[in-house]
Every structure is written in C-alpha cells, then in structure tokens.
C-alpha angles and dihedrals in degrees: 000000000000116000117252133209119206132190132202131181093282106010144069115206114196133155114275115257133191091266087067094060097100094047091049092048092051095045092049092056086079112113092220094055091048092046100048105031130061096243115127115277121238089036112218130193090253089061090056091046091051091047097051097032103040118001097053097042091045091052092052092044097052095035095238098114138016110203125182137191106227107219129184105242096218096052107017088231119151107250102167151333127246130180141174116210129190113250101174141002089244095079100274118135132170129227122215132177149163131196126214110249097245092053100051120117096031098097095247095128094046089051092049095044093051091050094046091048092053090046090049092054097044101036106026097035092235111174099186126025113196129200125196133181134167111268105266097036093120094169094058091045092051091052092048094049093046088050090055103260115146117223108236101181146275121311112209113231088358099150137041109213123173093338096312127102111228137185115257138201112236126203137162143204120207128199088243089060086066095039092256127138126240134205092241124047117242119225110190119211115264111260115235126197119236 
C-alpha cells in the first residue's frame, strides 16, 4: 500500500519516519501512555527506533496497518499517533491512538480520529471500525465517543497489557454513522422491548 498524508483544519497526519524517533521516545515516557496502551514499559529508545524505522513502514508496505504521526500544522510538533489496523478480512479494522501529554485536552485526537475514520471508510473500504480501550481509560473513551464511536459493551479479557489480560471497552463506528455507503448492506437486529 502506498503511504498517505492527510490534513485537517489544524493537523498534518503523515507516516512516521526515522526522524520522529526522538519525539516518539520522549512522548512515550509518559506514565499514562505506558499505563493505558500496549507499548513496551519501560519504553526504551530502541522501541522508538523499531516503531519509526520498521513497524510503521512494514505496516504500510504489507497493508496491515496505516500509522500516522499527528503533527500540529503551525509548529510541526508531534502531538499524537493514530493508526488503523486490519482485524479481519471481512472489512473490520481497529483504530488506536495516543496523545502526547502536553497536547491533551485540545481536541487534536478527536479531530484526527474523525478524519482517519472517514478516510478508512472511503479509501480502504472499511465497513466496521472498532475501538478498544482498557476499562478505566476515560481519556480514550472520551475521544472515541466524541469522534462518533458507539460503545457496545465490555469484552472480558479483551486486551493483553504488560503480561496481564484485562477487560476492555469495545465500540464501533460504521460508514452509515457518517452517511457513507458500504459494499455490503447492514441489517441491524430487531429491537425488542423488555
């Protein structure tokens, strides 16, 4: 797959590159990122080097993951990371993200997630975009809900984080939630009163 650069009103989303290694390493020293995401902890420089130099380019090359550095247009500073990763051959992908500590609370991740979701539906043909976060990760849940994801429930033992299986919230965004068409029709289950 060819790499793609996206722009929003305030952000530039481009694939990570080796020049981003130091910024990734510094951002991932944050206790909250290490606590709530599945990055290695402690996070060493070699983890950042592997991420920017191998993991990200390999995902784009084999079409299994599209990962972007989320940069503030005015300054070029790394604000966040966002990725969509294939989960199944039936059109289901998963979104994942983190935001550097100093850039939280400004709406950058919601803006990036909305844009990446729309791109995923229109350019990748994604028919279901899932979001997961460990139960208790209120920041991630707030971003997902502001971006339009609907919480579907709790998945027992849904995530493996630092050697421990943990329950996860699960949500999804569908193309129809954004008024977009899909290749396959969607027939929701009939709602019954109880």
